[in-house]
mmCIF file of C-alpha atoms in Angstrom:
data_model
loop_
_atom_site.group_PDB
_atom_site.id
_atom_site.type_symbol
_atom_site.label_atom_id
_atom_site.label_comp_id
_atom_site.label_asym_id
_atom_site.label_seq_id
_atom_site.Cartn_x
_atom_site.Cartn_y
_atom_site.Cartn_z
ATOM 1 C CA MET E 1 1.959 13.427 -20.130
ATOM 2 C CA THR E 2 4.220 11.576 -17.366
ATOM 3 C CA VAL E 3 4.805 8.416 -18.331
ATOM 4 C CA PHE E 4 5.427 6.561 -15.086
ATOM 5 C CA PRO E 5 5.099 2.149 -15.382
ATOM 6 C CA VAL E 6 1.980 1.160 -15.016
ATOM 7 C CA ILE E 7 1.354 -2.657 -13.493
ATOM 8 C CA ASP E 8 -2.404 -2.872 -13.566
ATOM 9 C CA GLY E 9 -4.264 -4.979 -11.125
ATOM 10 C CA HIS E 10 -6.611 -5.827 -13.671
ATOM 11 C CA ASN E 11 -7.346 -6.317 -17.369
ATOM 12 C CA ASP E 12 -10.029 -8.104 -19.540
ATOM 13 C CA LEU E 13 -9.301 -8.112 -22.761
ATOM 14 C CA PRO E 14 -9.361 -12.004 -22.831
ATOM 15 C CA TRP E 15 -12.929 -12.180 -22.385
ATOM 16 C CA GLU E 16 -13.216 -9.107 -24.540
ATOM 17 C CA ARG E 17 -11.379 -11.334 -26.804
ATOM 18 C CA ARG E 18 -13.400 -13.987 -26.735
ATOM 19 C CA ASP E 19 -16.973 -11.911 -27.292
ATOM 20 C CA THR E 20 -16.519 -9.607 -29.737
ATOM 21 C CA HIS E 21 -13.072 -11.520 -31.433
ATOM 22 C CA GLY E 22 -14.178 -15.750 -31.373
ATOM 23 C CA SER E 23 -11.409 -15.664 -29.235
ATOM 24 C CA GLY E 24 -8.468 -15.105 -31.204
ATOM 25 C CA VAL E 25 -5.228 -12.858 -31.150
ATOM 26 C CA GLU E 26 -4.485 -11.135 -34.206
ATOM 27 C CA GLY E 27 -4.501 -7.862 -34.778
ATOM 28 C CA ILE E 28 -3.407 -6.671 -30.750
ATOM 29 C CA ASP E 29 -0.381 -5.484 -31.721
ATOM 30 C CA THR E 30 -2.024 -2.751 -33.986
ATOM 31 C CA GLU E 31 -4.616 -0.383 -33.463
ATOM 32 C CA GLU E 32 -7.714 -1.643 -31.986
ATOM 33 C CA GLY E 33 -10.545 1.053 -32.600
ATOM 34 C CA SER E 34 -12.860 -0.990 -30.630
ATOM 35 C CA LEU E 35 -11.312 -2.087 -27.902
ATOM 36 C CA HIS E 36 -9.410 -0.096 -24.554
ATOM 37 C CA THR E 37 -6.113 -2.516 -25.300
ATOM 38 C CA ASP E 38 -3.927 -3.157 -27.527
ATOM 39 C CA VAL E 39 0.084 -3.503 -27.568
ATOM 40 C CA PRO E 40 0.502 0.414 -29.164
ATOM 41 C CA LYS E 41 -1.905 1.428 -26.693
ATOM 42 C CA LEU E 42 -0.621 -0.488 -23.661
ATOM 43 C CA ARG E 43 2.957 1.392 -25.327
ATOM 44 C CA ALA E 44 2.384 4.785 -24.929
ATOM 45 C CA GLY E 45 0.454 4.383 -20.773
ATOM 46 C CA GLY E 46 3.979 3.189 -20.077
ATOM 47 C CA VAL E 47 2.139 -0.334 -18.591
ATOM 48 C CA VAL E 48 5.380 -2.443 -18.320
ATOM 49 C CA GLY E 49 2.817 -5.072 -16.825
ATOM 50 C CA GLN E 50 -1.274 -6.512 -16.281
ATOM 51 C CA PHE E 51 -2.841 -8.818 -14.800
ATOM 52 C CA TRP E 52 -4.953 -10.269 -17.038
ATOM 53 C CA SER E 53 -8.881 -11.200 -16.068
ATOM 54 C CA VAL E 54 -9.463 -14.685 -17.326
ATOM 55 C CA PHE E 55 -13.089 -13.903 -15.346
ATOM 56 C CA VAL E 56 -16.257 -15.614 -17.365
ATOM 57 C CA PRO E 57 -20.244 -15.206 -15.561
ATOM 58 C CA CYS E 58 -21.336 -16.184 -12.449
ATOM 59 C CA SER E 59 -24.384 -17.814 -15.130
ATOM 60 C CA GLU E 60 -21.552 -19.925 -16.788
ATOM 61 C CA PRO E 61 -22.196 -23.623 -16.796
ATOM 62 C CA ASP E 62 -19.198 -24.904 -17.009
ATOM 63 C CA PRO E 63 -16.974 -22.266 -14.665
ATOM 64 C CA VAL E 64 -13.813 -24.133 -14.588
ATOM 65 C CA ARG E 65 -14.386 -25.387 -18.587
ATOM 66 C CA THR E 66 -14.456 -21.813 -19.747
ATOM 67 C CA THR E 67 -12.106 -20.591 -17.495
ATOM 68 C CA LEU E 68 -9.318 -23.149 -18.219
ATOM 69 C CA GLN E 69 -10.225 -21.635 -21.531
ATOM 70 C CA GLN E 70 -9.715 -18.420 -20.812
ATOM 71 C CA ILE E 71 -5.961 -19.206 -19.002
ATOM 72 C CA ASP E 72 -5.720 -20.341 -22.830
ATOM 73 C CA LEU E 73 -6.303 -17.447 -24.273
ATOM 74 C CA ALA E 74 -4.034 -15.783 -21.799
ATOM 75 C CA LEU E 75 -1.434 -17.675 -22.840
ATOM 76 C CA ARG E 76 -1.960 -18.161 -26.681
ATOM 77 C CA ILE E 77 -1.935 -14.125 -26.216
ATOM 78 C CA VAL E 78 1.672 -13.760 -24.353
ATOM 79 C CA GLU E 79 2.702 -16.692 -26.914
ATOM 80 C CA ARG E 80 1.257 -15.125 -30.101
ATOM 81 C CA TYR E 81 3.272 -11.674 -29.524
ATOM 82 C CA PRO E 82 6.737 -13.502 -27.951
ATOM 83 C CA GLU E 83 8.118 -9.402 -28.684
ATOM 84 C CA THR E 84 6.231 -7.487 -26.426
ATOM 85 C CA PHE E 85 4.327 -9.598 -23.362
ATOM 86 C CA ALA E 86 6.238 -12.315 -21.233
ATOM 87 C CA LEU E 87 4.282 -14.493 -19.138
ATOM 88 C CA ALA E 88 5.184 -13.837 -15.160
ATOM 89 C CA ARG E 89 4.196 -15.418 -12.488
ATOM 90 C CA THR E 90 7.032 -14.335 -9.786
ATOM 91 C CA ALA E 91 7.823 -10.710 -8.693
ATOM 92 C CA ALA E 92 11.677 -11.860 -9.991
ATOM 93 C CA GLU E 93 10.195 -12.845 -13.449
ATOM 94 C CA VAL E 94 7.976 -9.537 -13.662
ATOM 95 C CA ARG E 95 11.725 -8.108 -12.591
ATOM 96 C CA ALA E 96 12.887 -9.855 -15.616
ATOM 97 C CA ALA E 97 9.791 -8.789 -18.447
ATOM 98 C CA VAL E 98 9.795 -4.932 -17.968
ATOM 99 C CA ALA E 99 13.619 -5.237 -17.895
ATOM 100 C CA ASP E 100 13.724 -6.558 -21.364
ATOM 101 C CA GLY E 101 11.838 -4.661 -22.131
ATOM 102 C CA ARG E 102 8.890 -6.658 -22.732
ATOM 103 C CA ILE E 103 4.946 -6.404 -20.793
ATOM 104 C CA ALA E 104 4.875 -8.786 -18.146
ATOM 105 C CA SER E 105 1.813 -10.998 -18.303
ATOM 106 C CA LEU E 106 -0.288 -11.573 -15.072
ATOM 107 C CA LEU E 107 -3.375 -14.246 -14.739
ATOM 108 C CA GLY E 108 -5.897 -13.044 -11.648
ATOM 109 C CA ALA E 109 -9.929 -15.413 -12.187
ATOM 110 C CA GLU E 110 -11.755 -13.532 -11.046
ATOM 111 C CA GLY E 111 -14.556 -15.108 -9.018
ATOM 112 C CA GLY E 112 -14.172 -18.797 -6.295
ATOM 113 C CA HIS E 113 -17.377 -19.472 -8.346
ATOM 114 C CA SER E 114 -14.512 -20.502 -11.137
ATOM 115 C CA ILE E 115 -12.806 -23.571 -9.054
ATOM 116 C CA GLY E 116 -16.306 -24.993 -8.738
ATOM 117 C CA ASP E 117 -15.708 -25.643 -5.053
ATOM 118 C CA ASP E 118 -12.664 -27.872 -5.229
ATOM 119 C CA LEU E 119 -9.432 -27.062 -3.735
ATOM 120 C CA ALA E 120 -7.729 -29.177 -6.671
ATOM 121 C CA VAL E 121 -8.842 -26.954 -8.896
ATOM 122 C CA LEU E 122 -7.270 -24.224 -7.440
ATOM 123 C CA ARG E 123 -4.458 -25.646 -6.614
ATOM 124 C CA SER E 124 -4.104 -26.471 -11.004
ATOM 125 C CA PHE E 125 -5.220 -22.587 -11.682
ATOM 126 C CA ALA E 126 -1.788 -22.105 -9.469
ATOM 127 C CA ARG E 127 0.213 -24.472 -11.317
ATOM 128 C CA LEU E 128 -1.352 -22.384 -14.616
ATOM 129 C CA GLY E 129 0.462 -19.426 -13.127
ATOM 130 C CA VAL E 130 -3.112 -17.842 -11.785
ATOM 131 C CA ARG E 131 -1.897 -15.401 -9.127
ATOM 132 C CA TYR E 132 -4.767 -13.890 -7.386
ATOM 133 C CA MET E 133 -8.595 -15.212 -7.526
ATOM 134 C CA THR E 134 -11.012 -13.012 -6.597
ATOM 135 C CA LEU E 135 -13.763 -14.082 -3.994
ATOM 136 C CA THR E 136 -16.135 -13.461 -5.311
ATOM 137 C CA HIS E 137 -17.810 -11.492 -8.817
ATOM 138 C CA ASN E 138 -21.049 -10.349 -9.090
ATOM 139 C CA ASP E 139 -22.674 -12.853 -7.706
ATOM 140 C CA ASP E 140 -22.572 -14.675 -3.755
ATOM 141 C CA THR E 141 -20.522 -18.173 -3.480
ATOM 142 C CA PRO E 142 -21.710 -21.683 -1.292
ATOM 143 C CA TRP E 143 -19.214 -19.874 1.097
ATOM 144 C CA ALA E 144 -18.718 -15.879 0.329
ATOM 145 C CA ASP E 145 -20.500 -12.601 0.175
ATOM 146 C CA SER E 146 -20.904 -10.505 -2.741
ATOM 147 C CA ALA E 147 -20.625 -7.133 -2.299
ATOM 148 C CA THR E 148 -23.758 -6.896 -4.760
ATOM 149 C CA GLY E 149 -24.812 -10.779 -3.321
ATOM 150 C CA ALA E 150 -27.926 -10.825 -1.286
ATOM 151 C CA HIS E 151 -25.227 -11.505 1.508
ATOM 152 C CA PRO E 152 -26.730 -15.431 2.565
ATOM 153 C CA HIS E 153 -23.491 -16.366 4.964
ATOM 154 C CA GLY E 154 -23.197 -13.592 6.956
ATOM 155 C CA GLY E 155 -19.390 -12.724 5.053
ATOM 156 C CA LEU E 156 -17.314 -15.430 5.190
ATOM 157 C CA THR E 157 -18.413 -19.506 6.229
ATOM 158 C CA ASP E 158 -15.822 -22.206 7.217
ATOM 159 C CA ARG E 159 -15.444 -23.221 4.159
ATOM 160 C CA GLY E 160 -13.868 -19.934 2.879
ATOM 161 C CA ARG E 161 -11.777 -20.116 5.219
ATOM 162 C CA GLU E 162 -10.447 -23.392 3.825
ATOM 163 C CA VAL E 163 -10.236 -21.505 0.578
ATOM 164 C CA VAL E 164 -8.557 -18.601 1.881
ATOM 165 C CA ALA E 165 -6.240 -20.690 3.810
ATOM 166 C CA GLU E 166 -5.577 -22.692 0.489
ATOM 167 C CA MET E 167 -4.708 -20.145 -1.133
ATOM 168 C CA GLU E 168 -2.393 -17.941 1.062
ATOM 169 C CA ARG E 169 -0.392 -22.267 0.780
ATOM 170 C CA THR E 170 -0.191 -21.875 -2.651
ATOM 171 C CA GLY E 171 1.207 -18.403 -2.616
ATOM 172 C CA MET E 172 -2.095 -17.672 -4.715
ATOM 173 C CA LEU E 173 -3.109 -13.917 -4.295
ATOM 174 C CA VAL E 174 -6.773 -13.446 -2.128
ATOM 175 C CA ASP E 175 -7.966 -10.777 -4.042
ATOM 176 C CA LEU E 176 -11.424 -8.543 -2.166
ATOM 177 C CA SER E 177 -12.491 -6.727 -5.558
ATOM 178 C CA HIS E 178 -15.834 -7.272 -5.209
ATOM 179 C CA THR E 179 -16.546 -8.649 -1.943
ATOM 180 C CA ALA E 180 -19.556 -7.580 0.473
ATOM 181 C CA PRO E 181 -17.909 -5.226 2.965
ATOM 182 C CA ALA E 182 -18.246 -8.199 5.991
ATOM 183 C CA THR E 183 -16.269 -11.260 3.451
ATOM 184 C CA MET E 184 -13.596 -8.434 3.438
ATOM 185 C CA HIS E 185 -13.637 -8.311 7.279
ATOM 186 C CA ASP E 186 -13.899 -12.126 7.638
ATOM 187 C CA THR E 187 -10.586 -12.436 5.199
ATOM 188 C CA LEU E 188 -8.645 -10.078 7.051
ATOM 189 C CA ASP E 189 -8.955 -11.539 9.895
ATOM 190 C CA VAL E 190 -7.807 -15.122 9.296
ATOM 191 C CA ALA E 191 -5.530 -13.761 6.085
ATOM 192 C CA THR E 192 -1.221 -14.046 6.546
ATOM 193 C CA ARG E 193 -0.074 -13.029 4.204
ATOM 194 C CA PRO E 194 -0.993 -9.021 1.963
ATOM 195 C CA VAL E 195 -4.046 -8.737 0.288
ATOM 196 C CA LEU E 196 -5.434 -7.405 -3.290
ATOM 197 C CA PHE E 197 -8.254 -5.194 -4.272
ATOM 198 C CA SER E 198 -7.963 -5.785 -8.501
ATOM 199 C CA HIS E 199 -9.970 -3.041 -8.378
ATOM 200 C CA SER E 200 -12.408 -1.597 -6.672
ATOM 201 C CA SER E 201 -12.848 2.355 -5.881
ATOM 202 C CA THR E 202 -13.003 4.193 -1.724
ATOM 203 C CA ARG E 203 -16.951 4.187 -0.742
ATOM 204 C CA ALA E 204 -15.888 6.890 1.245
ATOM 205 C CA VAL E 205 -15.944 9.070 -2.288
ATOM 206 C CA CYS E 206 -18.545 7.515 -4.162
ATOM 207 C CA ASP E 207 -20.562 5.539 -1.276
ATOM 208 C CA HIS E 208 -20.987 1.996 -4.520
ATOM 209 C CA PRO E 209 -21.731 -1.367 -3.400
ATOM 210 C CA ARG E 210 -18.243 -2.137 -5.193
ATOM 211 C CA ASN E 211 -16.577 0.270 -3.262
ATOM 212 C CA VAL E 212 -14.302 -0.259 -0.002
ATOM 213 C CA PRO E 213 -15.360 0.954 3.591
ATOM 214 C CA ASP E 214 -12.721 3.021 5.171
ATOM 215 C CA ASP E 215 -12.427 0.696 7.811
ATOM 216 C CA VAL E 216 -11.492 -1.863 5.778
ATOM 217 C CA LEU E 217 -8.761 0.696 3.924
ATOM 218 C CA GLU E 218 -8.100 1.547 7.782
ATOM 219 C CA ARG E 219 -6.535 -2.503 8.190
ATOM 220 C CA LEU E 220 -4.841 -2.599 4.428
ATOM 221 C CA PRO E 221 -1.719 -1.121 7.009
ATOM 222 C CA ASP E 222 -1.439 -4.010 9.638
ATOM 223 C CA ASN E 223 -2.034 -7.352 6.500
ATOM 224 C CA GLY E 224 0.464 -5.188 4.679
ATOM 225 C CA GLY E 225 -1.729 -5.182 1.323
ATOM 226 C CA VAL E 226 -3.109 -2.805 -1.646
ATOM 227 C CA VAL E 227 -6.304 -1.110 -2.930
ATOM 228 C CA MET E 228 -5.915 -1.018 -6.600
ATOM 229 C CA ILE E 229 -8.276 2.234 -7.767
ATOM 230 C CA THR E 230 -10.303 1.498 -10.917
ATOM 231 C CA PHE E 231 -11.650 4.134 -14.071
ATOM 232 C CA VAL E 232 -15.388 2.690 -13.811
ATOM 233 C CA PRO E 233 -17.531 5.034 -13.847
ATOM 234 C CA ALA E 234 -20.471 3.968 -11.199
ATOM 235 C CA PHE E 235 -17.541 2.988 -8.397
ATOM 236 C CA VAL E 236 -16.055 6.953 -9.490
ATOM 237 C CA SER E 237 -19.002 9.187 -9.400
ATOM 238 C CA ARG E 238 -21.950 8.650 -7.147
ATOM 239 C CA ALA E 239 -23.612 10.869 -10.118
ATOM 240 C CA TYR E 240 -23.418 8.225 -12.500
ATOM 241 C CA ALA E 241 -24.262 5.824 -10.008
ATOM 242 C CA ASP E 242 -27.536 7.812 -9.461
ATOM 243 C CA TRP E 243 -27.652 8.277 -13.983
ATOM 244 C CA GLU E 244 -27.542 4.651 -14.126
ATOM 245 C CA ALA E 245 -29.916 3.576 -11.787
ATOM 246 C CA ASP E 246 -32.731 5.324 -13.156
ATOM 247 C CA GLY E 247 -32.348 3.574 -16.169
ATOM 248 C CA SER E 248 -29.269 5.834 -17.652
ATOM 249 C CA VAL E 249 -32.264 8.322 -19.501
ATOM 250 C CA GLY E 250 -30.397 11.539 -21.757
ATOM 251 C CA GLU E 251 -26.957 12.466 -21.426
ATOM 252 C CA ALA E 252 -24.596 10.940 -18.626
ATOM 253 C CA PRO E 253 -22.816 13.043 -16.370
ATOM 254 C CA LEU E 254 -19.620 13.734 -17.468
ATOM 255 C CA VAL E 255 -16.849 11.806 -14.760
ATOM 256 C CA THR E 256 -13.067 13.327 -14.820
ATOM 257 C CA VAL E 257 -9.844 12.234 -13.672
ATOM 258 C CA ALA E 258 -9.953 14.822 -11.047
ATOM 259 C CA GLU E 259 -12.176 12.425 -10.189
ATOM 260 C CA VAL E 260 -10.853 9.074 -10.209
ATOM 261 C CA ALA E 261 -7.616 11.346 -8.408
ATOM 262 C CA ASP E 262 -9.808 11.581 -5.583
ATOM 263 C CA HIS E 263 -10.703 8.072 -4.959
ATOM 264 C CA VAL E 264 -6.835 7.438 -5.406
ATOM 265 C CA GLU E 265 -5.296 10.498 -2.523
ATOM 266 C CA HIS E 266 -8.602 9.813 0.119
ATOM 267 C CA ALA E 267 -7.012 5.185 0.258
ATOM 268 C CA ARG E 268 -3.731 7.407 0.177
ATOM 269 C CA ASP E 269 -4.707 8.916 3.626
ATOM 270 C CA VAL E 270 -6.471 6.946 4.801
ATOM 271 C CA ALA E 271 -4.567 3.503 4.316
ATOM 272 C CA GLY E 272 -0.780 5.140 3.883
ATOM 273 C CA ILE E 273 0.370 5.567 -0.018
ATOM 274 C CA ALA E 274 2.305 1.993 0.724
ATOM 275 C CA HIS E 275 -1.895 0.183 0.176
ATOM 276 C CA VAL E 276 -2.350 2.241 -3.441
ATOM 277 C CA GLY E 277 -2.713 0.756 -6.993
ATOM 278 C CA ILE E 278 -4.145 1.254 -10.561
ATOM 279 C CA GLY E 279 -6.621 -1.483 -11.190
ATOM 280 C CA GLY E 280 -8.446 0.079 -14.142
ATOM 281 C CA ASP E 281 -10.803 -2.835 -15.620
ATOM 282 C CA TYR E 282 -10.239 -1.234 -19.504
ATOM 283 C CA ASP E 283 -12.339 -4.165 -21.905
ATOM 284 C CA GLY E 284 -14.443 -5.153 -18.614
ATOM 285 C CA THR E 285 -16.372 -1.898 -18.886
ATOM 286 C CA PRO E 286 -18.309 -0.495 -21.973
ATOM 287 C CA VAL E 287 -17.953 3.223 -20.654
ATOM 288 C CA LEU E 288 -14.414 5.245 -19.573
ATOM 289 C CA PRO E 289 -14.488 8.480 -18.215
ATOM 290 C CA PRO E 290 -12.792 10.292 -20.902
ATOM 291 C CA ASP E 291 -10.374 11.424 -20.174
ATOM 292 C CA LEU E 292 -8.836 7.724 -18.956
ATOM 293 C CA ARG E 293 -10.707 6.448 -22.098
ATOM 294 C CA ASP E 294 -8.225 3.327 -22.833
ATOM 295 C CA VAL E 295 -4.966 2.377 -21.290
ATOM 296 C CA SER E 296 -2.741 5.107 -22.658
ATOM 297 C CA ARG E 297 -3.664 7.399 -21.069
ATOM 298 C CA TYR E 298 -2.304 6.940 -17.177
ATOM 299 C CA PRO E 299 -0.636 9.304 -17.855
ATOM 300 C CA VAL E 300 -3.222 11.553 -17.665
ATOM 301 C CA LEU E 301 -3.644 10.345 -14.161
ATOM 302 C CA ALA E 302 -0.282 11.035 -13.198
ATOM 303 C CA ASP E 303 -0.279 14.390 -14.945
ATOM 304 C CA GLU E 304 -3.085 15.240 -11.867
ATOM 305 C CA LEU E 305 -1.643 13.591 -9.585
ATOM 306 C CA VAL E 306 1.679 15.264 -10.070
ATOM 307 C CA ARG E 307 -0.359 19.081 -10.793
ATOM 308 C CA ARG E 308 -1.860 17.931 -6.907
ATOM 309 C CA GLY E 309 1.798 18.042 -5.553
ATOM 310 C CA TRP E 310 2.726 14.280 -6.001
ATOM 311 C CA ASN E 311 6.611 13.567 -5.760
ATOM 312 C CA ASP E 312 8.152 10.422 -8.556
ATOM 313 C CA ASP E 313 8.176 8.002 -5.096
ATOM 314 C CA ASP E 314 4.989 7.647 -4.551
ATOM 315 C CA LEU E 315 3.822 8.255 -7.978
ATOM 316 C CA LEU E 316 6.159 5.012 -8.473
ATOM 317 C CA ALA E 317 4.641 3.173 -5.421
ATOM 318 C CA LEU E 318 0.999 4.326 -6.904
ATOM 319 C CA ALA E 319 1.911 2.756 -10.527
ATOM 320 C CA GLY E 320 3.171 -0.292 -9.891
ATOM 321 C CA GLY E 321 5.799 -0.698 -6.171
ATOM 322 C CA ASN E 322 3.250 -1.574 -3.697
ATOM 323 C CA VAL E 323 1.909 -4.333 -5.809
ATOM 324 C CA LEU E 324 4.495 -5.795 -7.122
ATOM 325 C CA ARG E 325 6.158 -6.009 -2.846
ATOM 326 C CA VAL E 326 2.753 -7.786 -2.582
ATOM 327 C CA LEU E 327 3.075 -10.261 -5.775
ATOM 328 C CA GLU E 328 6.620 -10.931 -3.443
ATOM 329 C CA ALA E 329 4.746 -11.122 -0.310
ATOM 330 C CA THR E 330 3.447 -14.285 -1.577
ATOM 331 C CA ASP E 331 6.737 -15.464 -4.334
ATOM 332 C CA GLU E 332 8.137 -18.185 -1.836
ATOM 333 C CA ALA E 333 5.200 -20.052 -1.564
ATOM 334 C CA PHE E 334 4.418 -20.058 -4.609
ATOM 335 C CA ALA E 335 7.295 -21.196 -5.920
ATOM 336 C CA ARG E 336 7.093 -23.873 -3.669
ATOM 337 C CA THR E 337 3.158 -25.166 -4.680
ATOM 338 C CA THR E 338 3.903 -25.317 -7.919
ATOM 339 C CA GLY E 339 7.543 -25.667 -9.450
ATOM 340 C CA VAL E 340 8.019 -22.154 -10.834
ATOM 341 C CA GLY E 341 10.675 -19.746 -9.984
#
């Protein structure tokens, strides 16, 4: 199989450990049959960098406290296995970890509800090493429309623009996965630094509200951002999304690595090779395409792209080079405001 150094945009192992293992960190260094992610699988998949999601549900009554607990859990994973993981907050720290043979571990907050509408909390998360925040999760925030919400604001409010500006000032990447197209456009209208879609696919290939429309993809070259293609079956396959919407009756439609590759290639064709990455959403979805069933399977996608004629330079850009460039574009601001670097 074709193994390339992967820096993945989104993995929900911290929430999965909270939900099924009492927030425990023991056993991650051995094969965890019920989970998508463990150290042997990460090594087999060629993963050299991972944005660990410090997600909490929109329904969480105390999202700030719970997000802090998830940050703590992600940091405890890194501390428990120092021979495998290294906390990384800048591109330089990612490169140093990789050079040392360890998996660079970055943090991303999934949903603006996590900060409790408080910019002091946002800044505090940045000081703890959180490098991106997704503006929304599945529900609207008081200042931004979600892809799957009621869209009360028509995109970003003035408060939402204030949040984006403060994220950019602190060097925190603005993540537009989960947001409505109007929120995507409003953010790109004011963004002065590259944005991120940490785990989204393309709407032209699969018409799902969680995916990115072409008129947004077309704006990524001017912004410098990157869309990280995800493996969630309903976002990859319209047939699977329809089956799910109809109550998941009968056998599920098969979703293949070729369909994921179709999204990768469509994003490349519209936005350009410099603006595509990978954000599998492992341990954040109960079902994955069988070809991509856990984090050991990134080489299967690489093999499919090689079969389609992709060269090594383009594969390296997709696998991690592009998101590393986006991270580096915000490193100076992040170091200046957090003291990191």
